[in-house]
Short mmCIF file of the C-alpha atoms (twelve columns), coordinates in Angstrom:
data_MODEL
# 
_entry.id   MODEL 
# 
loop_
_atom_site.group_PDB 
_atom_site.id 
_atom_site.type_symbol 
_atom_site.label_atom_id 
_atom_site.label_alt_id 
_atom_site.label_comp_id 
_atom_site.label_asym_id 
_atom_site.label_seq_id 
_atom_site.Cartn_x 
_atom_site.Cartn_y 
_atom_site.Cartn_z 
_atom_site.pdbx_PDB_model_num 
ATOM 1   C CA . MET A 1   -4.753  31.482  7.938   1 
ATOM 2   C CA . ALA A 2   -6.916  28.352  7.233   1 
ATOM 3   C CA . ALA A 3   -5.527  25.471  8.715   1 
ATOM 4   C CA . ILE A 4   -3.509  23.062  6.437   1 
ATOM 5   C CA . GLU A 5   -5.331  19.546  6.189   1 
ATOM 6   C CA . ILE A 6   -3.490  17.124  6.262   1 
ATOM 7   C CA . VAL A 7   -5.403  13.425  5.983   1 
ATOM 8   C CA . ILE A 8   -3.931  9.725   6.611   1 
ATOM 9   C CA . PRO A 9   -6.609  6.857   5.700   1 
ATOM 10  C CA . LEU A 10  -5.589  3.506   7.790   1 
ATOM 11  C CA . TYR A 11  -6.985  0.305   6.959   1 
ATOM 12  C CA . PRO A 12  -6.514  -3.646  8.549   1 
ATOM 13  C CA . ASP A 13  -2.996  -4.465  8.387   1 
ATOM 14  C CA . VAL A 14  -1.915  -1.691  8.364   1 
ATOM 15  C CA . THR A 15  2.279   -0.700  8.990   1 
ATOM 16  C CA . HIS A 16  2.112   1.543   11.724  1 
ATOM 17  C CA . LEU A 17  5.378   3.170   11.128  1 
ATOM 18  C CA . ASP A 18  4.378   4.097   7.867   1 
ATOM 19  C CA . PHE A 19  1.826   6.829   9.026   1 
ATOM 20  C CA . THR A 20  3.384   6.936   12.625  1 
ATOM 21  C CA . GLY A 21  6.713   8.225   12.297  1 
ATOM 22  C CA . PRO A 22  4.694   10.819  9.285   1 
ATOM 23  C CA . HIS A 23  2.412   12.269  12.630  1 
ATOM 24  C CA . GLN A 24  5.022   12.427  14.995  1 
ATOM 25  C CA . VAL A 25  7.277   14.861  11.720  1 
ATOM 26  C CA . LEU A 26  3.685   16.189  10.044  1 
ATOM 27  C CA . SER A 27  1.953   16.826  13.348  1 
ATOM 28  C CA . ARG A 28  5.147   20.068  13.816  1 
ATOM 29  C CA . ILE A 29  4.273   22.189  11.107  1 
ATOM 30  C CA . PRO A 30  2.623   26.002  11.493  1 
ATOM 31  C CA . GLY A 31  -1.086  25.062  11.330  1 
ATOM 32  C CA . ALA A 32  -1.133  21.600  10.095  1 
ATOM 33  C CA . ARG A 33  -4.291  19.733  11.638  1 
ATOM 34  C CA . VAL A 34  -3.601  15.668  11.542  1 
ATOM 35  C CA . THR A 35  -6.109  13.821  10.809  1 
ATOM 36  C CA . VAL A 36  -6.209  10.090  11.165  1 
ATOM 37  C CA . ALA A 37  -9.114  8.518   9.344   1 
ATOM 38  C CA . SER A 38  -10.594 5.290   8.987   1 
ATOM 39  C CA . MET A 39  -13.691 3.262   7.264   1 
ATOM 40  C CA . GLY A 40  -17.220 4.818   10.112  1 
ATOM 41  C CA . GLY A 41  -13.832 5.525   12.284  1 
ATOM 42  C CA . VAL A 42  -13.726 2.506   13.195  1 
ATOM 43  C CA . ASP A 43  -9.941  0.896   15.232  1 
ATOM 44  C CA . ILE A 44  -7.169  0.221   13.126  1 
ATOM 45  C CA . SER A 45  -5.119  -2.873  14.893  1 
ATOM 46  C CA . ALA A 46  -1.454  -2.657  12.721  1 
ATOM 47  C CA . GLU A 47  0.604   -5.258  13.923  1 
ATOM 48  C CA . GLY A 48  0.456   -5.496  17.797  1 
ATOM 49  C CA . LEU A 49  -1.621  -2.519  18.423  1 
ATOM 50  C CA . VAL A 50  -4.640  -0.616  18.171  1 
ATOM 51  C CA . PHE A 51  -5.237  3.255   16.715  1 
ATOM 52  C CA . SER A 52  -8.720  4.243   18.652  1 
ATOM 53  C CA . GLN A 53  -10.696 7.003   17.703  1 
ATOM 54  C CA . LEU A 54  -9.751  7.297   14.612  1 
ATOM 55  C CA . ALA A 55  -11.745 10.077  12.431  1 
ATOM 56  C CA . ASP A 56  -14.185 9.049   10.301  1 
ATOM 57  C CA . LEU A 57  -13.181 9.207   6.597   1 
ATOM 58  C CA . THR A 58  -16.538 9.134   5.217   1 
ATOM 59  C CA . LYS A 59  -16.938 12.479  6.733   1 
ATOM 60  C CA . VAL A 60  -14.337 13.890  6.567   1 
ATOM 61  C CA . GLU A 61  -14.994 17.180  3.390   1 
ATOM 62  C CA . ARG A 62  -11.498 17.786  2.120   1 
ATOM 63  C CA . CYS A 63  -7.616  17.627  2.935   1 
ATOM 64  C CA . ASP A 64  -4.349  19.239  0.726   1 
ATOM 65  C CA . VAL A 65  -2.346  16.911  2.027   1 
ATOM 66  C CA . ILE A 66  -3.843  12.470  1.679   1 
ATOM 67  C CA . CYS A 67  -0.786  10.135  2.735   1 
ATOM 68  C CA . VAL A 68  -2.294  7.146   2.041   1 
ATOM 69  C CA . PRO A 69  0.159   4.957   5.108   1 
ATOM 70  C CA . GLY A 70  0.999   1.150   3.319   1 
ATOM 71  C CA . GLY A 71  1.389   -2.260  5.090   1 
ATOM 72  C CA . PHE A 72  0.738   -5.140  4.329   1 
ATOM 73  C CA . GLY A 73  -3.571  -4.977  3.843   1 
ATOM 74  C CA . THR A 74  -2.851  -2.566  0.805   1 
ATOM 75  C CA . THR A 75  -3.983  -5.373  -1.079  1 
ATOM 76  C CA . ALA A 76  -7.081  -5.908  0.795   1 
ATOM 77  C CA . ALA A 77  -7.563  -2.292  0.565   1 
ATOM 78  C CA . MET A 78  -6.862  -1.798  -3.355  1 
ATOM 79  C CA . LEU A 79  -9.835  -4.209  -3.595  1 
ATOM 80  C CA . ASP A 80  -12.044 -2.390  -1.176  1 
ATOM 81  C CA . GLU A 81  -14.027 -0.288  -3.312  1 
ATOM 82  C CA . ALA A 82  -16.001 1.800   -0.408  1 
ATOM 83  C CA . TYR A 83  -12.022 2.753   1.364   1 
ATOM 84  C CA . MET A 84  -11.016 3.244   -2.067  1 
ATOM 85  C CA . ALA A 85  -13.106 5.733   -3.324  1 
ATOM 86  C CA . GLU A 86  -12.613 7.652   -0.740  1 
ATOM 87  C CA . VAL A 87  -9.443  7.759   -0.912  1 
ATOM 88  C CA . THR A 88  -10.381 9.117   -4.839  1 
ATOM 89  C CA . ARG A 89  -12.914 11.450  -3.872  1 
ATOM 90  C CA . LEU A 90  -9.931  13.093  -0.919  1 
ATOM 91  C CA . ALA A 91  -7.313  12.735  -3.633  1 
ATOM 92  C CA . LYS A 92  -9.300  14.417  -6.771  1 
ATOM 93  C CA . GLY A 93  -9.785  17.348  -4.254  1 
ATOM 94  C CA . ALA A 94  -6.360  17.679  -2.287  1 
ATOM 95  C CA . LYS A 95  -3.022  19.915  -3.612  1 
ATOM 96  C CA . TYR A 96  -0.924  17.269  -2.751  1 
ATOM 97  C CA . LEU A 97  -1.396  13.796  -3.309  1 
ATOM 98  C CA . THR A 98  1.425   11.558  -1.263  1 
ATOM 99  C CA . SER A 99  2.368   8.044   -0.008  1 
ATOM 100 C CA . VAL A 100 4.926   6.239   1.933   1 
ATOM 101 C CA . CYS A 101 5.533   1.806   1.123   1 
ATOM 102 C CA . THR A 102 3.475   -0.161  -0.516  1 
ATOM 103 C CA . GLY A 103 0.388   3.611   -0.123  1 
ATOM 104 C CA . SER A 104 1.446   4.551   -2.902  1 
ATOM 105 C CA . LEU A 105 -0.044  1.235   -5.094  1 
ATOM 106 C CA . ILE A 106 -3.475  2.147   -3.250  1 
ATOM 107 C CA . LEU A 107 -2.629  5.619   -4.919  1 
ATOM 108 C CA . ALA A 108 -2.435  4.181   -8.038  1 
ATOM 109 C CA . ALA A 109 -5.442  1.802   -7.960  1 
ATOM 110 C CA . THR A 110 -7.326  5.353   -8.189  1 
ATOM 111 C CA . GLY A 111 -6.453  5.837   -11.783 1 
ATOM 112 C CA . LEU A 112 -4.539  9.863   -10.319 1 
ATOM 113 C CA . ILE A 113 -1.138  9.599   -10.498 1 
ATOM 114 C CA . ARG A 114 -1.072  7.328   -13.902 1 
ATOM 115 C CA . GLY A 115 2.007   8.306   -16.332 1 
ATOM 116 C CA . ARG A 116 3.815   9.820   -12.788 1 
ATOM 117 C CA . ARG A 117 6.645   8.411   -11.256 1 
ATOM 118 C CA . ALA A 118 5.926   7.489   -7.668  1 
ATOM 119 C CA . ALA A 119 8.720   5.755   -4.775  1 
ATOM 120 C CA . CYS A 120 7.605   1.911   -3.349  1 
ATOM 121 C CA . HIS A 121 8.460   -0.488  -1.336  1 
ATOM 122 C CA . TRP A 122 12.181  -2.105  -2.419  1 
ATOM 123 C CA . ALA A 123 10.292  -5.623  -2.992  1 
ATOM 124 C CA . TRP A 124 6.795   -4.856  -4.041  1 
ATOM 125 C CA . ARG A 125 7.652   -0.797  -6.436  1 
ATOM 126 C CA . GLU A 126 6.927   -3.535  -10.143 1 
ATOM 127 C CA . LEU A 127 2.762   -3.642  -8.530  1 
ATOM 128 C CA . LEU A 128 3.500   -0.878  -10.126 1 
ATOM 129 C CA . GLU A 129 3.653   -0.691  -13.200 1 
ATOM 130 C CA . PRO A 130 -0.074  -2.361  -14.246 1 
ATOM 131 C CA . PHE A 131 -1.658  0.836   -12.973 1 
ATOM 132 C CA . GLY A 132 0.903   2.367   -15.870 1 
ATOM 133 C CA . VAL A 133 2.971   3.887   -12.770 1 
ATOM 134 C CA . VAL A 134 6.339   4.849   -13.685 1 
ATOM 135 C CA . VAL A 135 8.300   3.126   -10.629 1 
ATOM 136 C CA . ASP A 136 11.131  5.111   -8.917  1 
ATOM 137 C CA . ASP A 137 13.318  3.450   -7.372  1 
ATOM 138 C CA . SER A 138 14.781  7.257   -5.263  1 
ATOM 139 C CA . ARG A 139 14.484  6.678   -1.022  1 
ATOM 140 C CA . VAL A 140 11.427  9.981   -2.534  1 
ATOM 141 C CA . ALA A 141 10.295  10.475  -5.205  1 
ATOM 142 C CA . ARG A 142 8.931   13.749  -6.259  1 
ATOM 143 C CA . ASP A 143 7.077   14.201  -9.797  1 
ATOM 144 C CA . GLY A 144 4.723   17.965  -9.687  1 
ATOM 145 C CA . ASN A 145 2.498   17.519  -6.072  1 
ATOM 146 C CA . LEU A 146 3.073   13.504  -5.699  1 
ATOM 147 C CA . ILE A 147 5.611   12.373  -3.465  1 
ATOM 148 C CA . THR A 148 6.511   9.417   -2.346  1 
ATOM 149 C CA . GLY A 149 8.066   7.780   0.060   1 
ATOM 150 C CA . GLY A 150 10.197  3.960   -0.479  1 
ATOM 151 C CA . GLY A 151 10.066  1.835   1.649   1 
ATOM 152 C CA . VAL A 152 8.538   1.939   6.101   1 
ATOM 153 C CA . THR A 153 11.399  4.700   7.235   1 
ATOM 154 C CA . ALA A 154 11.945  6.415   3.691   1 
ATOM 155 C CA . GLY A 155 8.680   8.077   5.520   1 
ATOM 156 C CA . LEU A 156 10.886  10.006  7.608   1 
ATOM 157 C CA . ASP A 157 12.982  11.683  4.382   1 
ATOM 158 C CA . PHE A 158 9.248   12.367  3.167   1 
ATOM 159 C CA . ALA A 159 7.980   13.804  6.442   1 
ATOM 160 C CA . PHE A 160 10.817  16.557  5.847   1 
ATOM 161 C CA . THR A 161 10.285  16.562  2.622   1 
ATOM 162 C CA . MET A 162 7.157   17.885  3.339   1 
ATOM 163 C CA . VAL A 163 7.142   19.598  6.069   1 
ATOM 164 C CA . ALA A 164 10.135  21.562  3.917   1 
ATOM 165 C CA . GLU A 165 7.620   21.931  1.267   1 
ATOM 166 C CA . LEU A 166 4.604   23.901  3.370   1 
ATOM 167 C CA . ALA A 167 7.015   25.629  6.032   1 
ATOM 168 C CA . GLY A 168 10.185  25.800  4.766   1 
ATOM 169 C CA . GLU A 169 13.343  24.314  4.746   1 
ATOM 170 C CA . ALA A 170 14.748  26.367  7.621   1 
ATOM 171 C CA . HIS A 171 11.416  25.485  10.123  1 
ATOM 172 C CA . ALA A 172 12.377  21.370  8.671   1 
ATOM 173 C CA . GLN A 173 16.258  21.901  10.107  1 
ATOM 174 C CA . SER A 174 14.302  22.200  13.325  1 
ATOM 175 C CA . VAL A 175 12.574  19.361  13.329  1 
ATOM 176 C CA . GLN A 176 14.475  17.897  12.506  1 
ATOM 177 C CA . LEU A 177 17.737  19.199  15.469  1 
ATOM 178 C CA . GLY A 178 14.418  18.505  17.505  1 
ATOM 179 C CA . LEU A 179 13.156  15.566  17.097  1 
ATOM 180 C CA . GLU A 180 17.419  14.642  16.559  1 
ATOM 181 C CA . TYR A 181 16.685  12.813  13.776  1 
ATOM 182 C CA . SER A 182 20.409  11.738  12.396  1 
ATOM 183 C CA . PRO A 183 19.972  7.857   11.572  1 
ATOM 184 C CA . ALA A 184 23.056  6.113   11.704  1 
ATOM 185 C CA . PRO A 185 22.122  2.307   11.212  1 
ATOM 186 C CA . PRO A 186 24.315  -0.416  13.491  1 
ATOM 187 C CA . PHE A 187 23.621  -2.573  10.214  1 
ATOM 188 C CA . ASN A 188 24.434  -1.073  6.318   1 
ATOM 189 C CA . ALA A 189 21.248  -3.669  5.082   1 
ATOM 190 C CA . GLY A 190 18.340  -1.674  4.770   1 
ATOM 191 C CA . ARG A 191 18.056  -2.103  0.154   1 
ATOM 192 C CA . PRO A 192 18.076  -4.690  -1.561  1 
ATOM 193 C CA . GLU A 193 22.495  -3.278  -3.065  1 
ATOM 194 C CA . THR A 194 23.890  -3.171  0.623   1 
ATOM 195 C CA . ALA A 195 22.787  -6.155  1.389   1 
ATOM 196 C CA . PRO A 196 24.505  -8.840  2.430   1 
ATOM 197 C CA . PRO A 197 23.323  -11.372 0.450   1 
ATOM 198 C CA . GLU A 198 22.087  -14.466 2.207   1 
ATOM 199 C CA . ILE A 199 20.284  -12.154 4.304   1 
ATOM 200 C CA . LEU A 200 18.427  -10.533 0.669   1 
ATOM 201 C CA . ALA A 201 17.650  -13.685 0.214   1 
ATOM 202 C CA . THR A 202 15.574  -14.851 3.678   1 
ATOM 203 C CA . VAL A 203 14.147  -11.301 3.127   1 
ATOM 204 C CA . ARG A 204 13.368  -12.092 -0.774  1 
ATOM 205 C CA . GLN A 205 11.929  -15.340 0.476   1 
ATOM 206 C CA . LEU A 206 9.291   -14.469 2.636   1 
ATOM 207 C CA . MET A 207 8.612   -11.119 0.532   1 
ATOM 208 C CA . ASP A 208 7.213   -14.491 -1.866  1 
ATOM 209 C CA . THR A 209 4.799   -15.910 0.495   1 
ATOM 210 C CA . ARG A 210 3.202   -13.021 -0.223  1 
ATOM 211 C CA . ILE A 211 3.765   -11.951 -3.954  1 
ATOM 212 C CA . ALA A 212 1.464   -13.996 -5.383  1 
ATOM 213 C CA . GLY A 213 -1.675  -12.142 -3.987  1 
ATOM 214 C CA . ARG A 214 -0.569  -8.795  -3.789  1 
ATOM 215 C CA . ILE A 215 -0.040  -9.033  -7.816  1 
ATOM 216 C CA . GLU A 216 -3.060  -10.507 -8.102  1 
ATOM 217 C CA . ALA A 217 -4.852  -7.421  -6.110  1 
ATOM 218 C CA . ALA A 218 -2.268  -4.945  -8.379  1 
ATOM 219 C CA . ARG A 219 -3.909  -6.277  -11.612 1 
ATOM 220 C CA . ALA A 220 -7.051  -6.753  -10.310 1 
ATOM 221 C CA . ALA A 221 -8.008  -3.545  -9.732  1 
ATOM 222 C CA . ALA A 222 -5.907  -1.907  -12.300 1 
ATOM 223 C CA . ALA A 223 -8.264  -3.976  -14.221 1 
ATOM 224 C CA . ARG A 224 -11.182 -2.779  -13.160 1 
ATOM 225 C CA . LEU A 225 -10.237 1.346   -13.789 1 
ATOM 226 C CA . GLU A 226 -9.730  0.278   -17.644 1 
ATOM 227 C CA . ALA A 227 -12.812 -0.906  -17.621 1 
ATOM 228 C CA . SER A 228 -14.190 2.180   -15.875 1 
ATOM 229 C CA . ALA A 229 -12.525 4.393   -17.499 1 
# 
């Protein structure tokens, strides 16, 4: 039986939990081969950690699942034509298109999910709209073969959803038990709807320092898609 090829395409300033969490879970799918790649196979720095010995994204021939992580580097990645060309190439041949957090913006910038529903981090989800993508505020959103996780930690829930899809619910539950994934956060502040108003205001202020650049990048990437259509 052929291996299930899962590819995670990294870029500078990716959020490491966006891919290390799903990687831990997805790597326990029987027969799965999870490849973490970057352009040229270069090392990727992610919030103080450096990931090395990566595959060269340009040399990855195909995949069954492409899983695009998010991060503050999303803005630059959407405008990196070489990186986007490789993601688009692999996504066109994949059985499943998936992402975590703002990775859905990169999928949107391929033009392959126009008119479909996708999740994204709560602070950036409206940036899906210039690409013609329908915003879904679910923790894990599914629209056919498009399966997307919302914010950073939603990557774990997304990954268990993928395990159930590829290896069955019983195996997914076994992996969940093996990893003792039984979240019980000490605070109910993980969503804007539940966070105390003063906490939400503080975090929004931090996010606002980056939103202008992301809006500009999303519009530029969307305009490039329109021009190439």
